[in-house]
Short mmCIF file of C-alpha atoms and ligand atoms in Angstrom, two decimals:
data_model
loop_
_atom_site.label_atom_id
_atom_site.label_comp_id
_atom_site.label_asym_id
_atom_site.label_seq_id
_atom_site.Cartn_x
_atom_site.Cartn_y
_atom_site.Cartn_z
CA MET A 1 -0.50 0.49 -0.29
CA SER A 2 1.52 3.62 -0.95
CA TYR A 3 0.42 6.72 -0.02
CA LEU A 4 1.36 7.84 -3.68
CA MET A 5 -1.63 9.32 -5.60
CA ASN A 6 -1.51 6.06 -8.86
CA THR A 7 -0.81 8.54 -11.50
CA TYR A 8 1.76 5.99 -12.47
CA ALA A 9 2.54 2.91 -13.46
CA ARG A 10 5.73 2.88 -11.77
CA GLN A 11 8.34 -0.72 -12.49
CA PRO A 12 9.53 -2.09 -9.42
CA VAL A 13 12.91 -1.40 -8.67
CA THR A 14 14.20 1.49 -6.78
CA PHE A 15 17.10 3.16 -7.72
CA LEU A 16 20.04 4.47 -4.49
CA ARG A 17 22.47 5.58 -6.38
CA GLY A 18 23.86 6.07 -9.97
CA GLU A 19 27.31 7.75 -12.14
CA GLY A 20 27.25 8.33 -15.88
CA VAL A 21 25.23 5.70 -17.91
CA TRP A 22 24.81 3.38 -14.83
CA LEU A 23 22.41 2.97 -11.92
CA TRP A 24 22.68 0.79 -9.15
CA ASP A 25 19.55 -0.90 -7.78
CA ASP A 26 18.51 -1.22 -3.43
CA ALA A 27 19.84 -5.08 -3.75
CA GLY A 28 23.23 -3.62 -5.98
CA ASN A 29 22.19 -4.78 -9.05
CA ARG A 30 23.88 -2.10 -11.89
CA TYR A 31 21.80 -1.23 -14.19
CA LEU A 32 22.88 0.37 -18.51
CA ASP A 33 20.91 3.65 -18.81
CA ALA A 34 19.66 4.67 -22.02
CA LEU A 35 16.67 6.36 -20.66
CA ALA A 36 17.76 8.78 -19.15
CA GLY A 37 15.45 10.18 -16.37
CA ILE A 38 13.39 10.79 -20.37
CA ALA A 39 16.08 12.75 -21.76
CA VAL A 40 16.97 14.78 -18.72
CA ASN A 41 19.47 13.46 -17.02
CA GLY A 42 22.03 14.32 -20.02
CA LEU A 43 25.10 14.64 -18.28
CA GLY A 44 24.72 10.79 -17.08
CA HIS A 45 24.00 10.42 -13.02
CA ALA A 46 26.26 11.90 -10.61
CA HIS A 47 28.60 14.47 -13.14
CA PRO A 48 31.00 15.70 -10.63
CA VAL A 49 31.47 18.89 -12.29
CA LEU A 50 28.11 18.96 -11.35
CA SER A 51 27.39 17.37 -8.28
CA ALA A 52 30.33 20.04 -7.05
CA ALA A 53 28.35 23.89 -8.12
CA ILE A 54 24.87 22.26 -6.99
CA CYS A 55 26.06 22.02 -3.93
CA GLU A 56 28.73 25.39 -3.63
CA GLN A 57 25.58 27.36 -4.47
CA VAL A 58 23.29 25.31 -1.90
CA GLN A 59 25.40 25.96 1.16
CA ASN A 60 26.00 29.80 -0.24
CA LEU A 61 21.83 29.75 -1.19
CA ILE A 62 18.72 28.18 -2.46
CA HIS A 63 16.11 30.74 -3.48
CA THR A 64 15.47 34.36 -2.22
CA SER A 65 12.21 36.24 -4.57
CA ASN A 66 11.82 37.21 -7.98
CA ILE A 67 10.86 40.10 -5.68
CA TYR A 68 14.26 40.86 -6.01
CA GLN A 69 18.05 40.80 -8.69
CA VAL A 70 18.85 37.19 -9.37
CA GLN A 71 22.50 36.77 -10.50
CA PRO A 72 22.04 32.84 -11.80
CA GLN A 73 19.42 33.73 -13.48
CA GLU A 74 20.80 37.17 -15.51
CA SER A 75 24.01 34.68 -16.75
CA LEU A 76 21.68 31.35 -17.63
CA ALA A 77 19.26 33.45 -19.64
CA GLU A 78 22.63 35.71 -21.48
CA HIS A 79 24.10 31.84 -21.51
CA LEU A 80 20.79 30.55 -23.46
CA CYS A 81 20.04 33.49 -25.63
CA ARG A 82 24.28 33.41 -26.79
CA ILE A 83 23.35 30.20 -27.75
CA SER A 84 19.95 30.60 -29.35
CA GLY A 85 19.84 33.65 -30.64
CA MET A 86 16.92 34.66 -29.23
CA ASP A 87 16.56 38.20 -28.05
CA LYS A 88 15.03 37.11 -23.95
CA VAL A 89 13.90 34.49 -21.36
CA PHE A 90 11.51 33.17 -18.86
CA PHE A 91 12.19 30.78 -16.07
CA CYS A 92 10.00 27.45 -14.75
CA ASN A 93 9.87 24.86 -13.75
CA SER A 94 8.83 22.30 -15.65
CA GLY A 95 7.83 21.86 -19.68
CA CYS A 96 4.60 22.12 -19.77
CA GLU A 97 4.81 25.70 -17.83
CA ALA A 98 7.31 26.89 -20.53
CA ASN A 99 5.03 25.85 -22.68
CA GLU A 100 2.34 28.05 -20.86
CA ALA A 101 4.55 30.76 -20.42
CA ALA A 102 3.80 30.38 -24.61
CA ILE A 103 0.92 29.68 -25.24
CA LYS A 104 0.09 32.79 -23.05
CA LEU A 105 2.46 34.84 -25.17
CA ALA A 106 0.58 33.82 -28.47
CA ARG A 107 -2.57 35.33 -27.09
CA LEU A 108 -0.79 38.62 -25.78
CA TYR A 109 0.20 38.94 -29.11
CA GLY A 110 -2.98 37.79 -30.68
CA HIS A 111 -4.86 39.89 -28.15
CA GLY A 112 -2.53 43.26 -29.24
CA LYS A 113 -3.69 42.55 -33.00
CA GLY A 114 -7.58 42.85 -31.92
CA ILE A 115 -7.78 39.07 -32.42
CA ALA A 116 -10.74 38.65 -29.18
CA THR A 117 -10.08 34.98 -29.38
CA PRO A 118 -6.77 34.20 -31.24
CA THR A 119 -5.79 30.26 -31.93
CA ILE A 120 -2.55 28.61 -31.96
CA VAL A 121 -2.46 25.33 -34.47
CA VAL A 122 -0.64 22.32 -33.58
CA MET A 123 0.08 19.05 -34.11
CA GLU A 124 -1.76 16.03 -34.70
CA LYS A 125 0.59 13.15 -31.64
CA SER A 126 2.16 15.76 -30.03
CA PHE A 127 2.06 15.76 -26.28
CA HIS A 128 3.03 19.39 -24.95
CA GLY A 129 2.29 18.39 -21.14
CA ARG A 130 -0.85 18.01 -19.31
CA THR A 131 -1.88 21.57 -17.32
CA MET A 132 -4.89 22.04 -19.28
CA ALA A 133 -3.45 23.93 -21.58
CA THR A 134 -1.17 21.88 -22.27
CA LEU A 135 -3.07 18.95 -22.54
CA THR A 136 -5.26 20.27 -25.02
CA ALA A 137 -2.47 21.37 -26.80
CA THR A 138 -1.76 18.00 -26.82
CA GLY A 139 -2.20 15.63 -29.64
CA ASN A 140 -3.45 11.87 -27.76
CA ARG A 141 -7.27 11.65 -25.99
CA LYS A 142 -5.46 9.10 -23.03
CA VAL A 143 -3.91 12.82 -22.27
CA GLN A 144 -7.28 14.52 -22.93
CA ALA A 145 -9.76 12.48 -21.25
CA GLY A 146 -12.09 12.45 -18.45
CA PHE A 147 -10.79 16.58 -18.21
CA GLU A 148 -13.26 17.72 -20.61
CA PRO A 149 -14.84 20.64 -21.43
CA LEU A 150 -10.73 21.10 -23.05
CA LEU A 151 -9.59 24.78 -23.51
CA THR A 152 -11.12 26.36 -26.61
CA GLY A 153 -8.17 28.42 -29.20
CA PHE A 154 -6.05 25.48 -30.54
CA VAL A 155 -6.97 24.05 -34.59
CA ARG A 156 -5.16 20.22 -34.82
CA VAL A 157 -3.60 19.63 -38.04
CA PRO A 158 -1.25 16.36 -39.56
CA TYR A 159 1.95 16.41 -38.03
CA ASN A 160 4.90 16.98 -41.05
CA ASP A 161 2.12 18.16 -43.46
CA VAL A 162 2.20 21.58 -44.60
CA GLU A 163 -0.93 21.79 -46.46
CA ALA A 164 -2.88 21.54 -44.11
CA VAL A 165 -1.76 25.28 -42.01
CA ARG A 166 -1.95 26.90 -45.67
CA GLN A 167 -5.46 25.07 -45.36
CA VAL A 168 -5.99 26.60 -42.09
CA ALA A 169 -4.31 30.20 -43.37
CA GLY A 170 -6.54 30.13 -46.27
CA HIS A 171 -9.59 30.05 -43.84
CA ASN A 172 -9.05 30.26 -40.23
CA HIS A 173 -8.15 34.62 -38.61
CA ASP A 174 -8.25 33.59 -35.82
CA VAL A 175 -4.89 32.19 -36.19
CA VAL A 176 -1.95 33.79 -34.47
CA ALA A 177 0.47 31.13 -34.00
CA VAL A 178 2.25 27.29 -34.62
CA LEU A 179 3.14 24.91 -32.13
CA VAL A 180 5.66 21.60 -32.84
CA GLU A 181 7.94 20.04 -31.28
CA PRO A 182 10.19 19.97 -33.92
CA VAL A 183 10.87 16.32 -33.41
CA GLU A 184 7.66 14.47 -31.54
CA GLY A 185 8.97 12.89 -28.89
CA GLU A 186 6.49 11.12 -26.87
CA GLY A 187 4.40 10.54 -30.39
CA GLY A 188 7.18 8.37 -31.81
CA ILE A 189 10.07 9.81 -32.28
CA ARG A 190 8.83 10.90 -35.49
CA ILE A 191 11.51 12.91 -37.82
CA PRO A 192 9.76 15.26 -40.19
CA ASP A 193 10.94 15.97 -43.45
CA ALA A 194 14.11 18.12 -43.98
CA SER A 195 11.95 21.53 -44.87
CA TYR A 196 9.04 21.56 -42.71
CA LEU A 197 10.66 23.84 -40.14
CA HIS A 198 12.17 25.91 -42.78
CA ASP A 199 8.32 25.91 -45.44
CA LEU A 200 6.34 26.43 -41.09
CA ARG A 201 8.68 29.60 -41.17
CA GLN A 202 7.48 31.31 -44.24
CA ILE A 203 3.64 30.58 -43.90
CA CYS A 204 4.07 31.99 -40.73
CA ASP A 205 6.12 34.72 -41.64
CA ALA A 206 3.32 34.93 -44.04
CA ASN A 207 0.54 35.20 -42.49
CA GLY A 208 2.21 37.25 -39.25
CA TRP A 209 2.44 33.94 -37.51
CA LEU A 210 5.11 33.03 -34.51
CA LEU A 211 6.16 29.84 -34.82
CA MET A 212 6.56 29.02 -31.39
CA LEU A 213 9.16 25.52 -31.48
CA ASP A 214 8.89 22.38 -28.08
CA GLU A 215 11.93 21.51 -28.03
CA VAL A 216 11.37 20.42 -23.69
CA GLN A 217 12.97 17.06 -25.71
CA THR A 218 14.67 17.80 -28.61
CA GLY A 219 16.96 21.02 -27.08
CA MET A 220 20.07 20.57 -24.46
CA GLY A 221 22.47 18.79 -26.61
CA ARG A 222 19.92 16.57 -27.70
CA THR A 223 19.78 16.23 -31.26
CA GLY A 224 23.35 16.68 -32.00
CA ALA A 225 22.80 20.57 -31.84
CA TRP A 226 22.18 22.55 -28.99
CA PHE A 227 18.46 22.89 -30.11
CA ALA A 228 17.79 20.39 -32.93
CA PHE A 229 15.88 24.45 -35.08
CA GLN A 230 19.61 24.85 -35.60
CA HIS A 231 19.83 21.89 -38.18
CA THR A 232 17.76 23.87 -40.00
CA ASP A 233 17.95 27.84 -41.54
CA ILE A 234 14.96 29.16 -39.26
CA VAL A 235 15.23 31.39 -36.24
CA PRO A 236 11.89 30.44 -34.44
CA ASP A 237 10.32 33.60 -32.05
CA VAL A 238 9.17 31.59 -29.25
CA MET A 239 11.02 28.30 -27.98
CA THR A 240 10.62 26.53 -24.76
CA LEU A 241 13.11 24.18 -22.63
CA ALA A 242 12.60 22.04 -19.67
CA LYS A 243 14.54 17.94 -19.24
CA GLY A 244 18.24 18.43 -19.63
CA LEU A 245 18.12 22.09 -18.16
CA GLY A 246 18.91 21.73 -15.35
CA SER A 247 20.16 17.56 -15.62
CA GLY A 248 17.13 16.84 -12.90
CA VAL A 249 16.95 20.05 -11.06
CA PRO A 250 13.63 21.27 -11.96
CA ILE A 251 13.64 24.25 -14.19
CA GLY A 252 11.77 25.42 -17.57
CA ALA A 253 12.09 28.13 -19.85
CA CYS A 254 10.09 30.15 -22.02
CA LEU A 255 12.79 32.32 -25.09
CA ALA A 256 11.74 34.85 -27.26
CA ARG A 257 13.10 37.01 -29.74
CA GLY A 258 11.43 39.81 -31.52
CA VAL A 259 7.99 40.98 -31.07
CA ALA A 260 7.00 37.86 -28.83
CA ALA A 261 9.94 39.12 -26.35
CA GLU A 262 8.10 42.33 -25.33
CA LEU A 263 4.94 41.11 -24.80
CA PHE A 264 5.10 40.31 -21.48
CA LYS A 265 4.87 43.26 -18.61
CA PRO A 266 5.19 43.34 -15.53
CA GLY A 267 1.94 41.57 -13.38
CA ASN A 268 1.31 39.63 -16.44
CA HIS A 269 3.29 36.62 -15.59
CA GLY A 270 5.37 34.68 -13.01
CA SER A 271 6.34 31.80 -10.51
CA THR A 272 7.52 31.87 -7.25
CA PHE A 273 10.32 29.28 -7.59
CA GLY A 274 11.08 29.87 -11.41
CA GLY A 275 14.29 30.64 -11.83
CA ASN A 276 15.93 30.28 -8.45
CA PRO A 277 19.67 30.55 -7.44
CA LEU A 278 19.74 26.73 -7.00
CA ALA A 279 18.08 25.91 -10.31
CA CYS A 280 19.99 28.19 -12.36
CA THR A 281 23.45 26.71 -11.37
CA ALA A 282 22.20 23.47 -12.55
CA GLY A 283 21.05 25.28 -15.65
CA LEU A 284 24.17 26.81 -16.49
CA THR A 285 27.40 24.39 -15.25
CA THR A 286 25.06 22.24 -17.81
CA LEU A 287 26.15 24.26 -20.71
CA GLN A 288 29.24 24.93 -19.91
CA ILE A 289 30.04 20.58 -19.69
CA ILE A 290 27.70 20.21 -22.41
CA GLU A 291 30.15 22.78 -24.09
CA ASP A 292 33.70 21.80 -22.06
CA ASP A 293 33.30 17.98 -22.47
CA GLU A 294 32.11 18.56 -26.54
CA LEU A 295 28.74 16.39 -25.76
CA MET A 296 27.39 17.18 -28.74
CA GLY A 297 29.59 16.17 -31.00
CA ASN A 298 29.40 12.98 -28.80
CA ALA A 299 25.91 12.60 -29.48
CA ALA A 300 26.05 12.52 -33.36
CA ARG A 301 28.61 10.42 -33.13
CA ILE A 302 27.28 6.96 -30.64
CA GLY A 303 23.75 8.00 -31.67
CA ALA A 304 24.52 7.80 -35.63
CA ALA A 305 26.24 4.37 -33.78
CA ILE A 306 23.12 3.77 -32.01
CA VAL A 307 21.32 3.56 -35.19
CA THR A 308 23.64 2.09 -36.85
CA GLY A 309 23.90 -1.08 -34.33
CA PHE A 310 20.70 -1.84 -34.74
CA GLU A 311 20.46 -2.27 -38.41
CA ARG A 312 23.00 -4.31 -38.10
CA GLU A 313 21.12 -6.55 -35.62
CA LEU A 314 17.60 -5.59 -36.62
CA ALA A 315 17.10 -4.43 -40.31
CA GLY A 316 15.03 -6.88 -42.32
CA VAL A 317 13.70 -9.00 -38.96
CA ALA A 318 10.16 -9.71 -39.62
CA GLY A 319 7.79 -6.98 -37.23
CA VAL A 320 10.72 -4.57 -37.15
CA LYS A 321 9.51 -1.73 -39.04
CA ALA A 322 11.71 0.98 -38.64
CA ILE A 323 14.75 2.07 -37.19
CA ARG A 324 15.41 5.83 -36.68
CA GLY A 325 17.70 8.66 -34.83
CA TYR A 326 18.31 12.40 -34.57
CA GLY A 327 21.18 12.15 -32.82
CA MET A 328 20.54 10.99 -29.19
CA MET A 329 16.77 10.18 -30.34
CA ILE A 330 16.60 6.32 -30.95
CA ALA A 331 13.38 4.77 -31.93
CA ILE A 332 12.77 1.13 -33.46
CA GLU A 333 9.56 1.12 -34.64
CA LEU A 334 7.21 -2.21 -34.60
CA ASP A 335 4.96 -3.61 -36.31
CA ARG A 336 3.07 -4.64 -32.94
CA PRO A 337 1.90 -3.13 -29.60
CA CYS A 338 5.05 -3.03 -27.15
CA ALA A 339 4.27 -1.92 -23.91
CA GLU A 340 5.96 -5.74 -21.76
CA LEU A 341 9.57 -5.43 -23.79
CA VAL A 342 10.54 -2.16 -20.87
CA LYS A 343 9.73 -5.41 -17.60
CA THR A 344 12.07 -7.32 -20.08
CA ALA A 345 14.80 -4.83 -20.83
CA LEU A 346 14.71 -4.46 -16.60
CA ALA A 347 14.80 -8.19 -15.57
CA GLU A 348 18.10 -7.90 -18.42
CA ARG A 349 19.65 -4.72 -16.09
CA LEU A 350 18.83 -2.07 -19.30
CA LEU A 351 16.44 0.79 -18.71
CA ILE A 352 14.50 1.95 -22.21
CA ASN A 353 11.38 2.78 -22.69
CA VAL A 354 7.82 2.32 -24.98
CA THR A 355 5.91 5.11 -26.35
CA ALA A 356 2.64 5.19 -28.82
CA GLU A 357 2.26 1.45 -27.94
CA ASN A 358 4.90 -0.11 -30.42
CA VAL A 359 7.87 2.47 -30.31
CA VAL A 360 10.97 1.61 -28.63
CA ARG A 361 12.63 5.02 -27.07
CA LEU A 362 15.94 5.36 -26.05
CA LEU A 363 17.39 8.54 -25.06
CA PRO A 364 20.19 7.23 -22.92
CA PRO A 365 22.52 9.89 -21.61
CA LEU A 366 24.72 12.74 -23.82
CA ILE A 367 28.26 11.95 -22.03
CA MET A 368 27.70 7.97 -23.21
CA ASN A 369 30.64 6.27 -24.98
CA ASP A 370 31.62 4.15 -28.32
CA ALA A 371 31.91 0.87 -25.56
CA GLU A 372 28.24 1.90 -23.61
CA ALA A 373 26.26 1.99 -26.64
CA GLY A 374 27.74 -0.91 -28.46
CA GLN A 375 26.74 -3.12 -25.44
CA LEU A 376 23.28 -1.11 -25.24
CA VAL A 377 22.31 -2.65 -28.94
CA ASP A 378 24.31 -6.02 -28.21
CA ARG A 379 22.01 -6.23 -25.39
CA LEU A 380 18.63 -4.97 -26.45
CA SER A 381 19.20 -6.39 -30.14
CA PRO A 382 18.21 -10.15 -28.76
CA ILE A 383 15.26 -8.90 -26.68
CA ILE A 384 13.99 -7.28 -29.41
CA ARG A 385 14.33 -10.62 -31.50
CA ASP A 386 13.32 -13.05 -29.19
CA PHE A 387 10.42 -10.57 -28.40
CA LEU A 388 9.58 -10.62 -31.93
CA SER A 389 10.58 -14.71 -33.20
CA ARG A 390 7.51 -15.34 -29.97
CA GLY A 391 4.83 -14.01 -31.96
CA GLY A 392 5.15 -10.98 -28.91
CA SER A 393 0.92 -9.57 -27.81
C1 LIG B 401 8.55 16.26 -21.58
C2 LIG B 401 7.73 17.06 -22.73
C3 LIG B 401 6.81 18.02 -21.69
C4 LIG B 401 6.18 18.28 -20.95
O1 LIG B 401 6.83 18.49 -19.90
P1 LIG B 401 7.04 18.32 -17.70
O2 LIG B 401 8.68 18.84 -16.77
O3 LIG B 401 6.88 16.75 -17.75
O4 LIG B 401 5.86 19.30 -17.82
C5 LIG B 401 6.75 19.10 -22.91
N1 LIG B 401 6.67 19.74 -24.11
C6 LIG B 401 7.40 18.04 -24.99
C7 LIG B 401 7.88 18.10 -26.41
C8 LIG B 401 7.73 17.36 -23.98
O5 LIG B 401 8.73 16.13 -24.43
#
């Protein structure tokens, strides 16, 4: 019996300690972590430089208030703007809060243009969080069911379908923004056409809409660049971050550029904890380590090696529909539901995830090395082959 609300289907394992890509449970067993706390622990576990910086900050100050100047918040904002090309940052504590800020920006922007019912274009199979506004934006009925009435002010189109967005532009004059993931994470690591963001940028520019990228999962080096949009020739008007930003210390951020950066005025938005010294020190140190240790290059190289490894081991195996990767976002799509693979892998001391029912999703720490990547491929491939050959459910 647990006193916790029944919100998670938890695996029956308790971790007590971590180091790099490894975790140890309460019986002393060692696990290879290919999920990184769902794209949070980019630096792996117990990174010594991060731990030291956090300890030092805690001994100094954890929290003051946004009533006062907060120095680490100023520094982190400056650093984030420098690497992203954005102008201003609002700090909060999670991905859904970062998206809430983006949605509020879009609505303010619309009202500023005299649109009484501003509307945001969102995508099928998207995930933006579990607050009321972000679950409304999310393209997954399971996330919404039971929580109606949903918000108004959203219109949904298929992902990777530029024509559908053009059609909305043709008849809906309340649209003020597009909110989209550069790669759909929870939706199954869906990678759009190379021209997708470029085309969305053009439509947004032609119609005076804000292009708002949810980089909560793709950001912070995971795809081999700081932010996924940097693989393209565009810059968004608004970008949201969280997951990997604080390496496990809760922090989210909504970044904006141009007119979008000037919309919020005192009293429009805020957060008690958002951007406190502890969270911002974790963020700043995370950025420094990613830079110093060249983890983006590592993510690109190791991610590609993992995909190549799975192609060698699994391509052509009956039941394997696709193997795809974008840096350290890796998917093996099967032709059948495969949620039970999480448990099978756990028994083999391997931490993986299944999303969108039939997609094995791997989000390894950015620090993973060649030998560890080889182990991941060598250990997971037989588990998948065995599952498929048993005619797994
Ligand atoms: C995880 C995720 C969120 C939600 O983040 P929380 O911190 O759980 O609120 C939003 N968008 C994307 C793309 C995500 O992957």
